[in-house]
Coordinates of C-alpha atoms in Angstrom, one line a residue:
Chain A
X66 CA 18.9 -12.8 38.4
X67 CA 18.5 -13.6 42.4
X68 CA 18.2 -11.3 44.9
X69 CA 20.3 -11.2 47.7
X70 CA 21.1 -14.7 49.5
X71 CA 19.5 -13.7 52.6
X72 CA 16.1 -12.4 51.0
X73 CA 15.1 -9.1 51.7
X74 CA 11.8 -8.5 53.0
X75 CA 11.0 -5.4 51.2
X76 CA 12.5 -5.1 47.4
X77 CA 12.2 -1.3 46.5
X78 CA 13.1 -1.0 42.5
X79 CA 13.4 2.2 40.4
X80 CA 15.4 2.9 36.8
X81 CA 14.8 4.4 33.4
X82 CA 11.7 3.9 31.8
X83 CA 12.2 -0.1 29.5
X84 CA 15.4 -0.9 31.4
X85 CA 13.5 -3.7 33.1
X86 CA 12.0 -3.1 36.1
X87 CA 9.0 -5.2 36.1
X88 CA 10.7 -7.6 34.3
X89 CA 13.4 -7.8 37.2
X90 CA 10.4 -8.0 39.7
X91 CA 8.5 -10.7 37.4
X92 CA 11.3 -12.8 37.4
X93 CA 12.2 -12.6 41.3
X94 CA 8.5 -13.2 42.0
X95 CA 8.7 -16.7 40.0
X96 CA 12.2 -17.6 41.6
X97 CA 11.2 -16.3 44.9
X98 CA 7.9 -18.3 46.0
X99 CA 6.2 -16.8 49.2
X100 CA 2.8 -17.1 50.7
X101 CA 1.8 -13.1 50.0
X102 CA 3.7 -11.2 48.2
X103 CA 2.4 -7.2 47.3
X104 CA 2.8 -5.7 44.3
X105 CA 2.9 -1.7 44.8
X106 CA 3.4 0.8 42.2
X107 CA 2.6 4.2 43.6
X108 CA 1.5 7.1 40.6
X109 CA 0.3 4.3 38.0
X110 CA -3.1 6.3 38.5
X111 CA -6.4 5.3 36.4
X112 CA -3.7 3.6 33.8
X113 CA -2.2 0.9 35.9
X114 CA -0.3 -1.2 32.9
X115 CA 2.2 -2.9 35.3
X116 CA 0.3 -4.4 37.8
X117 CA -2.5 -5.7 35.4
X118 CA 0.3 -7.7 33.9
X119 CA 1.9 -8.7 37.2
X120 CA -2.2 -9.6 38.4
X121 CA -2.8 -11.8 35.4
X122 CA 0.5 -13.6 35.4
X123 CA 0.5 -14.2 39.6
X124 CA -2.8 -14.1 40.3
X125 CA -1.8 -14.7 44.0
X126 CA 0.0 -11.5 44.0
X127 CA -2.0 -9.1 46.2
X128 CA -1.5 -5.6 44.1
X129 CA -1.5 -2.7 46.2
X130 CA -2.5 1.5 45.1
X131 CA -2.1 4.3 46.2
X132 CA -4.0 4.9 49.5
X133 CA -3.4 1.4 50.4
X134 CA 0.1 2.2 52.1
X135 CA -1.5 1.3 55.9
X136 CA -3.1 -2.1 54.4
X137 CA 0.9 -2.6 52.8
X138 CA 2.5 -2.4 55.7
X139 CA 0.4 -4.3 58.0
X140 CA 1.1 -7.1 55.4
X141 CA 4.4 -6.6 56.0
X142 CA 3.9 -6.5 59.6
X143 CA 2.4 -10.6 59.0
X144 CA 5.5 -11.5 57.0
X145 CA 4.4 -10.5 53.6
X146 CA 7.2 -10.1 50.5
X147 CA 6.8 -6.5 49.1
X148 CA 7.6 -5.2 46.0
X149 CA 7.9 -1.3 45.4
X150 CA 8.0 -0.1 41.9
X151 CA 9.0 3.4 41.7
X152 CA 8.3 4.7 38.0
X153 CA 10.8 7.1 36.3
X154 CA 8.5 9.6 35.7
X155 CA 8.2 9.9 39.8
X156 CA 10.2 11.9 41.9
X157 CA 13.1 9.2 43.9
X158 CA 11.9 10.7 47.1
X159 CA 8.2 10.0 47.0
X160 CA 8.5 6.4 48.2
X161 CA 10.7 7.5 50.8
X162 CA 8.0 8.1 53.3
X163 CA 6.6 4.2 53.0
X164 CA 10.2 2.7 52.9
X165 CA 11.1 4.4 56.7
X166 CA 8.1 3.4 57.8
X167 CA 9.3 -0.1 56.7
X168 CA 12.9 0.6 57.8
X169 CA 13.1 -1.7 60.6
X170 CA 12.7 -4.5 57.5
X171 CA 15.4 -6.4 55.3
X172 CA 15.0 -3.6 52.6
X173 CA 16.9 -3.7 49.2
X174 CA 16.9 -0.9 47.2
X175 CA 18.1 -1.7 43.2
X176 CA 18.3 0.8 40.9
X177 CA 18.4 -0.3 37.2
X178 CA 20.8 2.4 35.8
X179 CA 21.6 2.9 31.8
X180 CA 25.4 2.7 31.2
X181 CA 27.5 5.6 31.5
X182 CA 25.6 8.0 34.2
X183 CA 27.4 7.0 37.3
X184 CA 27.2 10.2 39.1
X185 CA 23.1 10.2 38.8
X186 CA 20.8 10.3 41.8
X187 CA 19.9 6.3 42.0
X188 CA 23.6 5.8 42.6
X189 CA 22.7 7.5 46.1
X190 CA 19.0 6.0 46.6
X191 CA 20.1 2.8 46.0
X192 CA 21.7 -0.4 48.0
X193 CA 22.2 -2.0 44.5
X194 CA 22.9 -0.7 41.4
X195 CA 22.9 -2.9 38.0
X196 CA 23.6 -1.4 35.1
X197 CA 21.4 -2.0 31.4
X198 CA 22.3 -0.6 27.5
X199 CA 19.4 2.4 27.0
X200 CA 19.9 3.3 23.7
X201 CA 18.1 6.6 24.4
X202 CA 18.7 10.5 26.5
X203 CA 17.3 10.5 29.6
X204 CA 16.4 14.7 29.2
X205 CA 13.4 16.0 29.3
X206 CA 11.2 12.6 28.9
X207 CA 7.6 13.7 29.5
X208 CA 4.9 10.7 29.6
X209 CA 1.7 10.8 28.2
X210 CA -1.0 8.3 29.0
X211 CA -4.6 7.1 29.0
X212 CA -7.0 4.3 29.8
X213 CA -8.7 2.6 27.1
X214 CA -10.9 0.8 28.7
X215 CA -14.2 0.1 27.6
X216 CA -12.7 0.2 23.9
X217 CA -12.1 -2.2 21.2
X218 CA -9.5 -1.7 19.0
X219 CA -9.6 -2.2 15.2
X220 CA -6.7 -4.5 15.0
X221 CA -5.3 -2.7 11.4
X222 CA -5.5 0.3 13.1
X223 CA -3.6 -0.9 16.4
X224 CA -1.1 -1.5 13.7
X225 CA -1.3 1.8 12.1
X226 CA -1.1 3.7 15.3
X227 CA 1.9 1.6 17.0
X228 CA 3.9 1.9 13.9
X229 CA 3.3 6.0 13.8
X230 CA 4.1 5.9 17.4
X231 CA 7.0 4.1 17.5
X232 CA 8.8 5.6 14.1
X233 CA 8.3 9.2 15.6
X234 CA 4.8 10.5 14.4
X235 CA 3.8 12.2 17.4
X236 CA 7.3 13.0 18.9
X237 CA 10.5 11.0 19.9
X238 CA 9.5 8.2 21.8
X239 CA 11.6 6.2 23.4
X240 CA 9.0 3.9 25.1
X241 CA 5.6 3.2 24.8
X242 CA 3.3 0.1 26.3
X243 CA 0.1 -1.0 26.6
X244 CA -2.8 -3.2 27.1
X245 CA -5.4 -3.4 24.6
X246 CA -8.7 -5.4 23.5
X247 CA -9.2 -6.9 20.7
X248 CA -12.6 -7.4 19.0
X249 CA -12.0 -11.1 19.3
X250 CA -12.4 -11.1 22.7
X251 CA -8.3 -11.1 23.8
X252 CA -6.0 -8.9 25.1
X253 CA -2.9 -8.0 24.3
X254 CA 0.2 -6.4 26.0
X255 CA 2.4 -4.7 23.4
X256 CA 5.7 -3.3 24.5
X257 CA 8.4 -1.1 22.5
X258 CA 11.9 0.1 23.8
X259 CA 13.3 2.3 21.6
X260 CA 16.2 1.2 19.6
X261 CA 15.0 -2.6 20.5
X262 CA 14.5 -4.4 16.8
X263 CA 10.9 -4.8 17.4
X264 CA 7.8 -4.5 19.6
X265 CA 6.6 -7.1 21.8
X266 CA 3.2 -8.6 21.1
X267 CA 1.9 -11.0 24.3
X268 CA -1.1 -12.3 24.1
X269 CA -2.5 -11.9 28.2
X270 CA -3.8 -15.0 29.7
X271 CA -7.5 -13.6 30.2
X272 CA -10.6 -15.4 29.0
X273 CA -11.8 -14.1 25.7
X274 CA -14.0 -11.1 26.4
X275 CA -17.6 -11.8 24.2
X276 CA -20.1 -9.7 25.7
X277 CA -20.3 -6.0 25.3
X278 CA -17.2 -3.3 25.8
X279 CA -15.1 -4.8 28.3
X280 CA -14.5 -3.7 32.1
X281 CA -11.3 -4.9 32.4
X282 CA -8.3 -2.4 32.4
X283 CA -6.8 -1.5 29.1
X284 CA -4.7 1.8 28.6
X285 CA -1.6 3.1 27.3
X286 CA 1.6 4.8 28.2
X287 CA 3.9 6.8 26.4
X288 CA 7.3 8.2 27.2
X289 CA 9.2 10.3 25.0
X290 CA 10.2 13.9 24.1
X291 CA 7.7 16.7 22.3
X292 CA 5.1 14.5 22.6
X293 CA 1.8 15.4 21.0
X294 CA -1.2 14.0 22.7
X295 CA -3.9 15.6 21.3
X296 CA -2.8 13.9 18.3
X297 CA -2.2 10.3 20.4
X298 CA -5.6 10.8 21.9
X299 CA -7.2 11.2 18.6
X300 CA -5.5 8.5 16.3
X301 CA -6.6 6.4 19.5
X302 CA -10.0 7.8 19.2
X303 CA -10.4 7.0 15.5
X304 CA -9.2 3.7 16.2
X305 CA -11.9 1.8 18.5
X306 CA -14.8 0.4 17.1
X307 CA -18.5 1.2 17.5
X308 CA -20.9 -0.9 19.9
X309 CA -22.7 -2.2 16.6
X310 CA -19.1 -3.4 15.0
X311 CA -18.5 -4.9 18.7
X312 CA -21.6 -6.6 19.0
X313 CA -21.0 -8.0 15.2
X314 CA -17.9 -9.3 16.1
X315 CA -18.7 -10.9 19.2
X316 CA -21.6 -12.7 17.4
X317 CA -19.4 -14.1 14.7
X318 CA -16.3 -15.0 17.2
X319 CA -18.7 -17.1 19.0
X320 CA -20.1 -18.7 16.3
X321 CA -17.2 -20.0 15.5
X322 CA -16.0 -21.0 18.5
X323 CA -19.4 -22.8 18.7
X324 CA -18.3 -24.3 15.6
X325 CA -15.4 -25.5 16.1
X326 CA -16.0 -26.8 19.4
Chain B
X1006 CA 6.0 11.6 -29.7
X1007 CA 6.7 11.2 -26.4
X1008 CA 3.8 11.5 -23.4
X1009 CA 3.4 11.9 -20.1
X1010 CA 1.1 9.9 -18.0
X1011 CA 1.0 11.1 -14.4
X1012 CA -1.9 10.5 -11.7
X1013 CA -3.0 11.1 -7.8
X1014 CA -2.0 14.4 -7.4
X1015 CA -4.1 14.9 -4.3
X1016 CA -3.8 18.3 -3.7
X1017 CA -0.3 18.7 -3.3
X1018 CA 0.4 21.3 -5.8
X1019 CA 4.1 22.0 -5.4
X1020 CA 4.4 18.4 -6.7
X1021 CA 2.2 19.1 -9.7
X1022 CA 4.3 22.4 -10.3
X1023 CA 7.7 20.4 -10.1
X1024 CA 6.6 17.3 -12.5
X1025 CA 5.2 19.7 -14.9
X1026 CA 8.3 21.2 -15.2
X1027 CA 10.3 18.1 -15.2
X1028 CA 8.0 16.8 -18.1
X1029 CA 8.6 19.9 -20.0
X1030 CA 12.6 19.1 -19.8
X1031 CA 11.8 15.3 -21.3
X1032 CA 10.3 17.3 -24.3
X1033 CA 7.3 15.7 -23.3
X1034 CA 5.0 16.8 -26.4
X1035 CA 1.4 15.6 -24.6
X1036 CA 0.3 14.7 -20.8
X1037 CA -2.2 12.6 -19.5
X1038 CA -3.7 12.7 -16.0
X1039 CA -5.5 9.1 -14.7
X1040 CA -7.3 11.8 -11.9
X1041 CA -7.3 12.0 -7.7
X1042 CA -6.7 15.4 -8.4
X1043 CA -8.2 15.9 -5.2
X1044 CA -7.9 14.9 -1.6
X1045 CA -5.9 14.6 1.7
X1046 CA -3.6 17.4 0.1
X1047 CA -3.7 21.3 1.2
X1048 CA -4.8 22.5 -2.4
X1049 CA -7.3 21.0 -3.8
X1050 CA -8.7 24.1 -6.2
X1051 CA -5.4 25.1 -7.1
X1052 CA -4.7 22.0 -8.4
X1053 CA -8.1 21.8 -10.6
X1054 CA -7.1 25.2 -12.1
X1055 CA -3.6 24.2 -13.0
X1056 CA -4.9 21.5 -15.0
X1057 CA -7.7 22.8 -16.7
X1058 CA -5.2 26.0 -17.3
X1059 CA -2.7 23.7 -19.2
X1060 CA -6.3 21.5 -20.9
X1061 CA -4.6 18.4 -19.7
X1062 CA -7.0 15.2 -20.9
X1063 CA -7.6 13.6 -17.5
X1064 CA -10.1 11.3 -16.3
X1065 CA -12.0 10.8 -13.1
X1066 CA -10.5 9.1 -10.2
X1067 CA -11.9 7.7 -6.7
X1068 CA -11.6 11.3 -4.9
X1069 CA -13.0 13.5 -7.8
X1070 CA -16.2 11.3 -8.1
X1071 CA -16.5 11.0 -4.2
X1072 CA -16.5 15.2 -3.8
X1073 CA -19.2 14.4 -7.1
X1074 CA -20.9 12.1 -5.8
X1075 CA -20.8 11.7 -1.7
X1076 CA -18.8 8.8 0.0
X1077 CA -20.3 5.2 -1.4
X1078 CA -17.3 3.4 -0.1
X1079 CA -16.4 -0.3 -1.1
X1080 CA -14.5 -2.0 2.1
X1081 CA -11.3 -1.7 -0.4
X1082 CA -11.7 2.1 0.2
X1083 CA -10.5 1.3 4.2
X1084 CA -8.5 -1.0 5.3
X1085 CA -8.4 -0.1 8.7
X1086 CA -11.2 2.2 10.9
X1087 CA -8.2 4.5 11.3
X1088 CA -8.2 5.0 7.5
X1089 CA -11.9 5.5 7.4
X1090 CA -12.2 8.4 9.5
X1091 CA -9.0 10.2 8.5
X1092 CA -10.7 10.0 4.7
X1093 CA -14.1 11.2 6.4
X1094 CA -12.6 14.3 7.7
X1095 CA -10.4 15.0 4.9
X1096 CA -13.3 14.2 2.5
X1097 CA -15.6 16.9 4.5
X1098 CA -12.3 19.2 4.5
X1099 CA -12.3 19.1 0.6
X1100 CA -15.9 19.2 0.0
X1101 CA -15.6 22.7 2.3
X1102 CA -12.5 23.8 0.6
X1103 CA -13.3 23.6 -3.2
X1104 CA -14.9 26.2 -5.5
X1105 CA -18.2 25.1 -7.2
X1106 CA -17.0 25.3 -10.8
X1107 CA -14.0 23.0 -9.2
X1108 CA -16.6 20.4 -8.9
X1109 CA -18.2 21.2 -11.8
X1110 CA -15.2 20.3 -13.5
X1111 CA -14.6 17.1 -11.3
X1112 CA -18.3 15.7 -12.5
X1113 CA -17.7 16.2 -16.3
X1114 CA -14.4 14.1 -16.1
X1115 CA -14.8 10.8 -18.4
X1116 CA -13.6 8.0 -16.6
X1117 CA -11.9 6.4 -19.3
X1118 CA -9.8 8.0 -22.2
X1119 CA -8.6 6.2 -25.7
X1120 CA -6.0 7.4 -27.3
X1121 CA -5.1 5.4 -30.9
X1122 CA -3.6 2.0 -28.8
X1123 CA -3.8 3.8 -25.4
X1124 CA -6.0 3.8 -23.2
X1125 CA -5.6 6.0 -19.6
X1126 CA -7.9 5.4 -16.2
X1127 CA -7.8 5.8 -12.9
X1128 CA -8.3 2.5 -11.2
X1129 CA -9.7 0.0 -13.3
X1130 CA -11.6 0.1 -16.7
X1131 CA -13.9 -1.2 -14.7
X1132 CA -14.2 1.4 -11.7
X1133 CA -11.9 4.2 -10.2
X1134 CA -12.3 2.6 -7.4
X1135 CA -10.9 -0.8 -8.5
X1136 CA -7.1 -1.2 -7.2
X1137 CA -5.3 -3.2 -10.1
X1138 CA -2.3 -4.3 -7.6
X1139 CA 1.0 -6.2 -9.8
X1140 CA -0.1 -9.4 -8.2
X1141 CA -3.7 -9.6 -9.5
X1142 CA -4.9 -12.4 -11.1
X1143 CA -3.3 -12.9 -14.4
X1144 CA -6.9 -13.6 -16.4
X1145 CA -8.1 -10.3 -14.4
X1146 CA -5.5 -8.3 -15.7
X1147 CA -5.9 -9.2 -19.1
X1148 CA -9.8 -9.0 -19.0
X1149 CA -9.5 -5.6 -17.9
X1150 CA -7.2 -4.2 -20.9
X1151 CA -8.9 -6.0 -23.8
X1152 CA -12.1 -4.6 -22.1
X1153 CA -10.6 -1.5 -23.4
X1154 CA -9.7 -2.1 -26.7
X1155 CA -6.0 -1.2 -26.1
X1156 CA -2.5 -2.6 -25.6
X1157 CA -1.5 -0.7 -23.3
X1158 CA -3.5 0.6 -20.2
X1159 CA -2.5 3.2 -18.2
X1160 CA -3.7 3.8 -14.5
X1161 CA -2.9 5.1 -11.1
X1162 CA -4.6 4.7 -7.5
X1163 CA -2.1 2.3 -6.1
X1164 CA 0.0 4.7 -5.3
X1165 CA 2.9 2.3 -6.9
X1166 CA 4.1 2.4 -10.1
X1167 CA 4.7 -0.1 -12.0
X1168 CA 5.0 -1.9 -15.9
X1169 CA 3.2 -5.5 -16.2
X1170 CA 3.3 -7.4 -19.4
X1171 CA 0.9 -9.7 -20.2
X1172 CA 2.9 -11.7 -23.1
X1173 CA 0.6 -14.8 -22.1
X1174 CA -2.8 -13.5 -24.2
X1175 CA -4.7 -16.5 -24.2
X1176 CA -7.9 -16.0 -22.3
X1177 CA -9.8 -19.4 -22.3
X1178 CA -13.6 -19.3 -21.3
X1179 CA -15.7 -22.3 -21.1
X1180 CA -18.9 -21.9 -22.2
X1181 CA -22.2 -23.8 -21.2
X1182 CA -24.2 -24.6 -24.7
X1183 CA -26.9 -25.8 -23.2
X1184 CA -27.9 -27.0 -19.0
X1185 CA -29.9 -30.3 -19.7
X1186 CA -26.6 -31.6 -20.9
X1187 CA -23.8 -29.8 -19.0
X1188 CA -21.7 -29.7 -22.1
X1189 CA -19.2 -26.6 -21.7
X1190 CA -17.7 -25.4 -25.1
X1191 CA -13.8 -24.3 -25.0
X1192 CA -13.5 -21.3 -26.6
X1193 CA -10.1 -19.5 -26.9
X1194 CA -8.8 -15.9 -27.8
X1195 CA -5.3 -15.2 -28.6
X1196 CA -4.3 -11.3 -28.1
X1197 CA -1.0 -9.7 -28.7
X1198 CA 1.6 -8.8 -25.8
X1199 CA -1.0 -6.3 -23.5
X1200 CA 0.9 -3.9 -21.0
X1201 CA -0.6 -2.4 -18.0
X1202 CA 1.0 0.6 -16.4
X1203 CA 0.8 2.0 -13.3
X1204 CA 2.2 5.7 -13.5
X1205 CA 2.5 6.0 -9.4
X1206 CA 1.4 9.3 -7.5
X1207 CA 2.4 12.6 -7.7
X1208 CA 1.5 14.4 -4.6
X1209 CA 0.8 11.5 -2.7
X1210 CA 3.6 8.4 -3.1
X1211 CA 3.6 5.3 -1.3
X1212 CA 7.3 4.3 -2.3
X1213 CA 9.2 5.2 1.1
X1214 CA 10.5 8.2 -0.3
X1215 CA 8.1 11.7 -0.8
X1216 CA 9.6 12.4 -4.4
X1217 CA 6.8 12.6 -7.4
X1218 CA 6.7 9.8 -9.7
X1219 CA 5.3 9.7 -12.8
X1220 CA 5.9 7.6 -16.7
X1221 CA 7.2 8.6 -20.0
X1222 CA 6.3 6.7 -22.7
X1223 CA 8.0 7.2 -25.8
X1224 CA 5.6 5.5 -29.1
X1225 CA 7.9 5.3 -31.1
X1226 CA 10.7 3.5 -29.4
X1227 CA 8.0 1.9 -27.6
X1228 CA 9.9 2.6 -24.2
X1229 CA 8.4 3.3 -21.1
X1230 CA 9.9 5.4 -18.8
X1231 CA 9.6 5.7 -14.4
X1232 CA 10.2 9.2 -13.5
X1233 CA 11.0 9.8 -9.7
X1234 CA 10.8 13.6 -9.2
X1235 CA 12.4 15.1 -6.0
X1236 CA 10.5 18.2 -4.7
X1237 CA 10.2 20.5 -2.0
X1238 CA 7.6 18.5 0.3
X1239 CA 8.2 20.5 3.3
X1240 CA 6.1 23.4 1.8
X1241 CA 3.1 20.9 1.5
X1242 CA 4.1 19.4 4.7
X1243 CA 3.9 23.1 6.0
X1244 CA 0.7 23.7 4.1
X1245 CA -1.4 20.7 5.6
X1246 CA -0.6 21.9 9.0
X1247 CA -1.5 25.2 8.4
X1248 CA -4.7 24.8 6.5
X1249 CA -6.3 22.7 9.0
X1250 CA -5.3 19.1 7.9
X1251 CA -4.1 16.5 10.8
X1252 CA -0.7 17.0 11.2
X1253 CA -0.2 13.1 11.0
X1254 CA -0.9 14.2 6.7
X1255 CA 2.5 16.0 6.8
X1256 CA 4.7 13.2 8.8
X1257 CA 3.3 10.4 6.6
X1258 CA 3.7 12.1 2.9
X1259 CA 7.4 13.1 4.3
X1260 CA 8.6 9.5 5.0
X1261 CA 6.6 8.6 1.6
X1262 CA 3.8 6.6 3.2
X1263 CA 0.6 7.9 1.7
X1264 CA -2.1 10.0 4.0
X1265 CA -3.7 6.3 4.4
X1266 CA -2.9 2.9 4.4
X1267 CA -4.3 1.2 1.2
X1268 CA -6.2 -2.1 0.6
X1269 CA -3.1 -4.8 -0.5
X1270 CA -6.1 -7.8 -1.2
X1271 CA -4.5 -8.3 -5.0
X1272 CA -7.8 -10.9 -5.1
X1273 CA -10.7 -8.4 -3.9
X1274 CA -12.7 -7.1 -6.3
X1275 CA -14.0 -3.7 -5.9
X1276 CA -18.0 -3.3 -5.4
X1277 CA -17.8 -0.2 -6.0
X1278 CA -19.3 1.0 -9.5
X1279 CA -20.3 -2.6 -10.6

């Protein structure tokens, strides 16, 4: 889907949580060339899910946190394309300080808005509004999350935990996403939307990781109601293997690899 | 005569109290218990008393000999990590929540009982451990009930129930007379129709649903019988919570899906025991 015809400078986007907001951003970064474009996603803290995908998919994409709001708009200032993530679980008025100090830019503001809730706030944050089917209540979504990384996940118990998640084991989830390593050395991004037929399983474009834990990012994010995260955090726990399973994987993995090459 | 066969009650005694009463209406007139009387569930001892109380003939399963004899796990035992440590915790819970005659009682269990063409175990007549899944290897299957002596063998572990016929009994083995010549002999034994069956779980099903199942088998029509008990599972569901077990118990026995995931490899062998 384009943007506007004359191209803003500054695309502020915001919406429920799996409606499709780094998707929409994805797509207008690969239809939308540009010398620098910034990626900015302010409260993704230590679990930043989003903007590990968007670096490993546009490595050119400079991706911004938060304290980097001066280095943003000085890009800006040199012509730079920004993009503006605001989560669902933020309040619509905390990236309101950043977008007047970028007022005197082209600035679009699209909300991605679930059918039916016409009279919400995004109707008067946005410029744009598109509306997407969300197949789940808005009320009372609480997120829980973590980082994962340094961890190695047993890839029968990935399975284990996703499908406890997802079928309401530790609550009623309606969306839960996350980047995780596997003992083979790759990473995977696994994505569910509730009421969405299945999960999404994507493979990351990242050399396989053969050496020890890993320092990349990994993590997960959950959004949902009654959540239980003692519970998450310990399934998780139970989950990851020990350095001696790592280190007996890695050895075998690249004996085959040696093998086979 | 008809008898009951049921197995892997696991500590979920409001599903023991609900089949034995269900087995009473079938006129039952004799039960059998394959073992896993034990483990994951809320009542471990309760469960132990009820059937020594009623002198049901049972036999030793995976869970009764563990809380015997310490965890000596084949890879079978876990498929995933996940599954490892939720049966390490819930191993350590049993060991601290069972009497010490309750044990007692677990270590004298026989691990395999005959009964005229019968025979009843918990896994295998091989191990308890052993996971005799429908799809294993037709020559296996056999094997395993001639090693018994019976036509019909009785188990549980798989959680599953089902009946397998094995109307095929012709076992070939070729046997080597002699190595400086490499001549194998043929030798051939032809058996009578063999049945294995698997009587399913009481307190711990992995059918989708959380209702008991256990068999009837009638000897003197011969018939074989799936009983699928409905029971109040919220009570155990209830129970696990409050005694200390991971909630995650309760959700998973609810939508029917066992405390664990189990091994599905119909062609691993278990090293357990051999």
């Amino acid at each position: 889907m384009p943007l506007n015809q004359i191209s803003p400078q500054i695309i502020a986007i915001t919406g429920a949580p799996g409606i499709g907001k780094t998707s929409l951003i994805r797509r207008s970064i690969q239809e939308n060339p540009s010398e620098k474009i910034l990626y900015f996603s302010p409260g993704a803290g230590t679990v930043p899910i989003d903007s590990t995908q968007i670096q490993i998919e546009f490595p050119d994409v400079q991706i911004l946190t938060e304290g980097q709001e001066l280095e943003l708009i000085e890009y800006v200032e040199q012509g730079a394309i920004a993009y503006i993530e605001l989560g669902f679980h933020l309040d619509l008025s905390s990236g309101e300080n950043l977008l007047q100090a970028l007022s005197e830019y082209r600035t679009e503001r699209i909300a991605i808005v679930p059918k039916g809730l016409e009279d919400s706030e995004w109707y008067r944050w946005a410029t744009e509004v598109r509306t997407a089917e969300c197949n789940f209540d808005l009320d009372q979504i609480q997120m829980w999350r973590s980082p994962c990384t340094g961890q190695m996940f047993d890839p029968n118990s990935l399975n284990v935990i996703w499908y406890e998640l997802t079928q309401g084991a530790y609550g009623e989830v309606c969306r839960c996403k996350g980047i995780f390593d596997l003992p083979d050395g790759r990473t995977f991004y696994v994505d569910y939307v509730s009421g969405d037929p299945d999960s999404l399983y994507l493979p990351l474009k990242l050399p396989r990781w053969l050496d020890g834990r890993p320092t990349r990012f990994s993590g997960i994010e959950v959004m949902g109601r009654n959540l239980d995260g003692k519970a998450i955090a310990q399934s998780i726990t139970d989950s990851c293997l020990s350095d001696e399973v790592i280190s007996q994987y890695q050895q075998q993995i690249k004996q085959s690899l040696l093998v086979s090459a | 005569m008809k008898i009951a066969v049921m197995s892997c009650i696991h500590g979920n005694y409001e599903a023991l109290e609900t089949v034995l009463r269900d087995i009473e209406q079938q006129k039952a007139e004799k039960i059998f218990c394959l073992g896993d009387l034990v483990g994951y569930g809320p009542f471990p001892s309760n469960v132990v008393e009820m059937i020594r109380s009623l002198d049901i003939p049972t036999v030793q399963g995976c869970w009764d000999e563990d809380i015997v004899e310490g965890l000596n796990s084949c890879e079978c035992s876990y498929p995933s990590v996940l599954a490892e440590q939720r049966g390490k915790f819930v191993h350590e819970w049993t060991n601290q929540h069972i009497y010490d005659e309750t044990r007692e009682y677990l270590a004298e269990l026989p691990k395999t009982l005959l009964d005229g063409n019968l025979a009843f175990v918990h896994g295998s007549p091989q191990s308890q451990h052993e996971y005799l899944l429908p799809e294993l290897n037709g020559f296996i299957a056999l094997e395993r009930v001639l090693s018994t002596g019976a036509d019909i063998l009785f188990c549980g572990h798989t959680h599953i129930p089902y009946v397998r016929s094995l109307d095929q009994g012709q076992l070939q083995v070729r046997v080597m007379t002699g190595v400086e010549t490499l001549n194998a002999e043929s030798r051939s034994f032809n058996t009578d129709l063999k049945r294995i069956v698997n009587v399913g779980s009481v307190g711990e099903p992995r059918h989708g649903r959380p209702n008991a199942t256990y068999v009837i088998y009638d000897t003197d029509s011969d018939q074989i019988t799936m009983r699928e008990v409905e029971y109040d599972y919220q009570k155990t569901c209830a129970a696990i919570i409050e005694r200390g077990l991971p909630a995650i118990f309760a959700w998973r026995l609810a939508k029917g899906m066992e405390y664990a995931e189990r091994a599905d490899d119909a062609s691993h062998l278990c090293e357990r025991g051999v």
